[in-house]
Amino acid sequence: EAQVTQNPRYLITVTGKKLTVTCSQNMNHEYMSWYRQDPGLGLRQIYYSMNVEVTDKGDVPEGYKVSRKEKRNFPLILESPSPNQTSLYFCASRWDNRNTEAFFGQGTRLTVV
Amino acid sequence: RKEVEQDPGPFNVPEGATVAFNCTYSNSASQSFFWYRQDCRKEPKLLMSVYSSGNEDGRFTAQLNRASQYISLLIRDSKLSDSATYLCVVNIGSTGRRALTFGSGTRLQVQP
């Protein structure tokens, strides 16, 4: 089954404690991205990757890091989480960044206290 | 000004009603357009792409007006299962950095 898998689904952490949210896709997609979703603001892109070892900032990259060492995996790293990073996070993958459908992971609800 | 704007709703309609959502986008270089559906606290899923000539998928019809930078979604014969948030999505940006930009969503509640 074609899917994007995120883990964990729920996470409560404390300010400053490094965390990683994993994302894996089994569709051999080149293009992957991370979004955060906040009430009234919609989904905003954090980082994206056009292929292995190619990553770039989206609209709200501050406080986040990513890596793309393998095509299927695109982890999101919060080196020093802060309460304003409390949000719902989605990983997405697409065949490319043109007119193709985006497939989303099930989301990670992160709370930073 | 937001790049993609939608009326947040909620739209409360009875079963069987016809409901229309609108969306405007600000970047005239936008290349492609979509409607996604998002159920409460779940991931967005593609409902349909939007083509210049307009397109229909069962009870759903999408229209694009490039001159007015306007996209619409029409749902006929609403079902309870149509209750969700509908996201207008536009592919914006230069060739190397074309990114999906999402509206904040329009919430639909279909009532029995």
Coordinates of C-alpha atoms in Angstrom, one line a residue:
Chain A
E1 CA 0.0 0.0 0.0
A2 CA 1.3 3.4 -1.0
Q3 CA 1.8 5.5 2.1
V4 CA 3.6 8.1 4.1
T5 CA 4.4 7.1 7.6
Q6 CA 5.2 9.6 10.4
N7 CA 6.2 8.9 13.9
P8 CA 5.4 9.6 16.6
R9 CA 1.7 10.6 16.2
Y10 CA 1.6 12.4 19.5
L11 CA 4.5 13.9 21.5
I12 CA 4.7 16.1 24.6
T13 CA 8.1 17.4 25.4
V14 CA 9.8 20.1 27.4
T15 CA 11.5 23.3 26.1
G16 CA 15.0 22.7 24.9
K17 CA 14.9 18.9 24.6
K18 CA 16.0 17.9 21.1
L19 CA 13.5 15.7 19.2
T20 CA 13.2 14.1 15.8
V21 CA 10.0 13.3 13.9
T22 CA 10.5 10.6 11.3
C23 CA 8.9 10.5 7.9
S24 CA 9.1 7.6 5.4
Q25 CA 7.4 7.1 2.1
N26 CA 7.3 3.9 0.0
M27 CA 6.4 5.5 -3.4
N28 CA 9.8 6.4 -4.6
H29 CA 8.8 10.0 -4.7
E30 CA 11.5 12.6 -5.3
Y31 CA 9.9 15.6 -3.6
M32 CA 9.2 15.6 0.1
S33 CA 8.2 18.4 2.5
W34 CA 7.2 19.2 6.0
Y35 CA 4.3 21.4 7.0
R36 CA 3.0 22.8 10.2
Q37 CA -0.7 23.5 10.7
D38 CA -2.0 26.1 13.1
P39 CA -5.6 27.4 13.6
G40 CA -6.4 30.1 11.1
L41 CA -3.1 29.9 9.4
G42 CA -3.5 26.8 7.3
L43 CA -0.6 24.5 6.4
R44 CA 2.8 26.3 6.1
Q45 CA 5.8 24.7 4.5
I46 CA 8.8 24.4 6.8
Y47 CA 11.4 22.6 4.6
Y48 CA 11.4 20.7 1.4
S49 CA 13.6 18.3 -0.4
M50 CA 13.8 17.8 -4.2
N51 CA 15.9 14.7 -3.9
V52 CA 18.6 13.0 -1.9
E53 CA 21.0 15.5 -0.3
V54 CA 18.9 18.4 -1.7
T55 CA 17.0 20.4 0.8
D56 CA 15.8 24.0 1.1
K57 CA 13.9 26.3 3.4
G58 CA 10.2 26.7 3.1
D59 CA 8.2 29.6 4.5
V60 CA 8.8 29.0 8.2
P61 CA 12.1 27.2 8.7
E62 CA 13.3 28.9 11.9
G63 CA 14.0 26.4 14.7
Y64 CA 13.9 23.3 12.4
K65 CA 16.4 21.2 10.6
V66 CA 16.0 18.4 8.1
S67 CA 18.1 15.8 6.3
R68 CA 17.6 13.6 3.2
K69 CA 20.2 10.9 3.2
E70 CA 17.9 8.3 1.6
K71 CA 15.1 8.9 -0.9
R72 CA 12.5 7.4 1.3
N73 CA 13.2 9.2 4.6
F74 CA 12.9 12.8 5.5
P75 CA 13.2 13.4 9.3
L76 CA 12.4 16.7 10.9
I77 CA 14.6 17.8 13.7
L78 CA 13.9 20.3 16.5
E79 CA 17.3 21.0 18.1
S80 CA 15.8 23.1 20.9
P81 CA 12.0 23.1 20.9
S82 CA 10.1 26.1 22.2
P83 CA 6.4 26.5 23.1
N84 CA 5.7 28.4 19.8
Q85 CA 6.6 25.1 18.0
T86 CA 3.5 23.5 19.5
S87 CA 1.6 22.5 16.4
L88 CA 0.3 19.8 14.1
Y89 CA 3.0 18.6 11.7
F90 CA 2.5 16.8 8.4
C91 CA 5.1 15.2 6.2
A92 CA 4.2 15.0 2.5
S93 CA 5.6 13.4 -0.6
R94 CA 5.0 14.0 -4.3
W95 CA 6.4 12.5 -7.5
D96 CA 7.8 15.9 -8.3
N97 CA 7.0 19.6 -7.5
R98 CA 4.9 20.3 -10.5
N99 CA 1.3 19.2 -10.9
T100 CA 1.3 15.9 -9.0
E101 CA -0.7 14.9 -6.0
A102 CA 0.8 15.3 -2.5
F103 CA 0.4 12.3 -0.2
F104 CA 0.4 13.2 3.5
G105 CA 1.4 11.3 6.6
Q106 CA -1.1 11.0 9.4
G107 CA 0.3 13.9 11.3
T108 CA 2.3 14.5 14.5
R109 CA 0.7 16.5 17.2
L110 CA 3.5 18.1 19.2
T111 CA 3.2 20.0 22.4
V112 CA 6.2 21.8 23.9
V113 CA 5.8 22.9 27.5
Chain B
R1 CA -2.4 39.6 2.0
K2 CA -2.4 35.8 2.1
E3 CA -1.4 34.1 -1.1
V4 CA -4.4 31.9 -1.0
E5 CA -7.6 33.1 0.6
Q6 CA -10.7 31.2 1.6
D7 CA -13.9 32.0 3.6
P8 CA -13.3 29.9 6.8
G9 CA -17.0 29.2 7.2
P10 CA -18.5 27.2 8.8
F11 CA -21.1 26.5 6.1
N12 CA -24.0 24.7 7.8
V13 CA -26.2 23.1 5.2
P14 CA -28.9 20.4 5.2
E15 CA -28.5 17.1 3.5
G16 CA -29.2 17.4 -0.2
A17 CA -28.3 21.0 -0.5
T18 CA -25.9 22.5 -3.1
V19 CA -23.0 24.4 -1.6
A20 CA -20.2 26.4 -3.3
F21 CA -16.8 27.4 -2.0
N22 CA -14.6 30.1 -3.4
C23 CA -10.9 30.7 -3.2
T24 CA -8.7 33.5 -4.6
Y25 CA -5.0 33.5 -5.1
S26 CA -2.6 36.4 -5.5
N27 CA 0.2 35.0 -7.6
S28 CA -0.6 35.2 -11.3
A29 CA 2.3 32.9 -12.1
S30 CA 0.6 30.0 -10.3
Q31 CA 0.7 26.9 -12.3
S32 CA -1.7 24.3 -10.9
F33 CA -4.6 24.2 -8.6
F34 CA -6.2 21.6 -6.3
W35 CA -8.9 21.0 -3.8
Y36 CA -8.0 18.9 -0.8
R37 CA -10.3 17.6 1.9
Q38 CA -9.3 17.4 5.5
D39 CA -11.3 15.6 8.1
C40 CA -10.9 16.7 11.7
R41 CA -7.3 16.3 13.0
K42 CA -6.5 14.0 10.0
E43 CA -4.2 14.4 7.0
P44 CA -5.3 16.3 3.9
K45 CA -6.3 14.2 0.9
L46 CA -6.6 15.2 -2.7
L47 CA -10.3 15.7 -3.7
M48 CA -9.6 16.9 -7.2
S49 CA -7.3 18.9 -9.4
V50 CA -8.7 22.0 -11.0
Y51 CA -8.3 22.5 -14.7
S52 CA -8.8 25.6 -16.8
S53 CA -11.7 24.1 -18.7
G54 CA -13.4 23.1 -15.4
N55 CA -13.9 19.6 -14.3
E56 CA -16.4 17.4 -12.7
D57 CA -16.2 14.3 -10.5
G58 CA -19.5 12.9 -9.5
R59 CA -21.2 15.5 -7.3
F60 CA -18.2 17.7 -7.3
T61 CA -17.4 20.4 -9.8
A62 CA -14.3 22.6 -9.8
Q63 CA -13.8 25.8 -11.8
L64 CA -10.8 28.0 -12.5
N65 CA -10.9 31.6 -13.6
R66 CA -7.3 32.6 -14.3
A67 CA -8.2 36.2 -15.3
S68 CA -9.8 36.8 -11.9
Q69 CA -7.5 34.4 -10.1
Y70 CA -10.4 32.6 -8.6
I71 CA -11.1 28.9 -8.0
S72 CA -14.4 27.4 -7.0
L73 CA -15.8 24.1 -5.8
L74 CA -19.4 23.1 -6.1
I75 CA -20.9 20.2 -4.2
R76 CA -24.3 19.0 -5.2
D77 CA -26.7 16.8 -3.2
S78 CA -24.6 17.2 0.0
K79 CA -24.2 14.1 2.1
L80 CA -23.4 13.9 5.8
S81 CA -20.1 12.3 4.9
D82 CA -19.1 15.5 3.0
S83 CA -18.7 17.3 6.4
A84 CA -15.0 18.3 6.5
T85 CA -12.7 21.2 5.8
Y86 CA -12.0 21.9 2.2
L87 CA -8.5 23.3 1.4
C88 CA -7.8 25.3 -1.7
V89 CA -4.3 24.6 -2.8
V90 CA -2.1 26.4 -5.4
N91 CA 1.3 25.5 -6.8
I92 CA 3.2 28.7 -6.5
G93 CA 6.8 29.6 -7.1
S94 CA 9.7 29.5 -9.5
T95 CA 10.6 26.3 -11.3
G96 CA 13.1 25.1 -8.7
R97 CA 11.0 26.0 -5.7
R98 CA 7.5 25.4 -6.8
A99 CA 5.6 24.7 -3.6
L100 CA 2.0 23.9 -2.7
T101 CA 0.5 26.8 -0.9
F102 CA -2.6 26.1 1.2
G103 CA -5.6 28.3 2.0
S104 CA -6.7 28.1 5.6
G105 CA -9.7 26.0 4.6
T106 CA -13.5 26.2 4.5
R107 CA -15.4 24.1 7.0
L108 CA -18.5 22.4 5.8
Q109 CA -21.0 20.8 8.2
V110 CA -23.9 18.9 6.5
Q111 CA -26.8 18.4 8.8
P112 CA -29.5 15.7 8.7

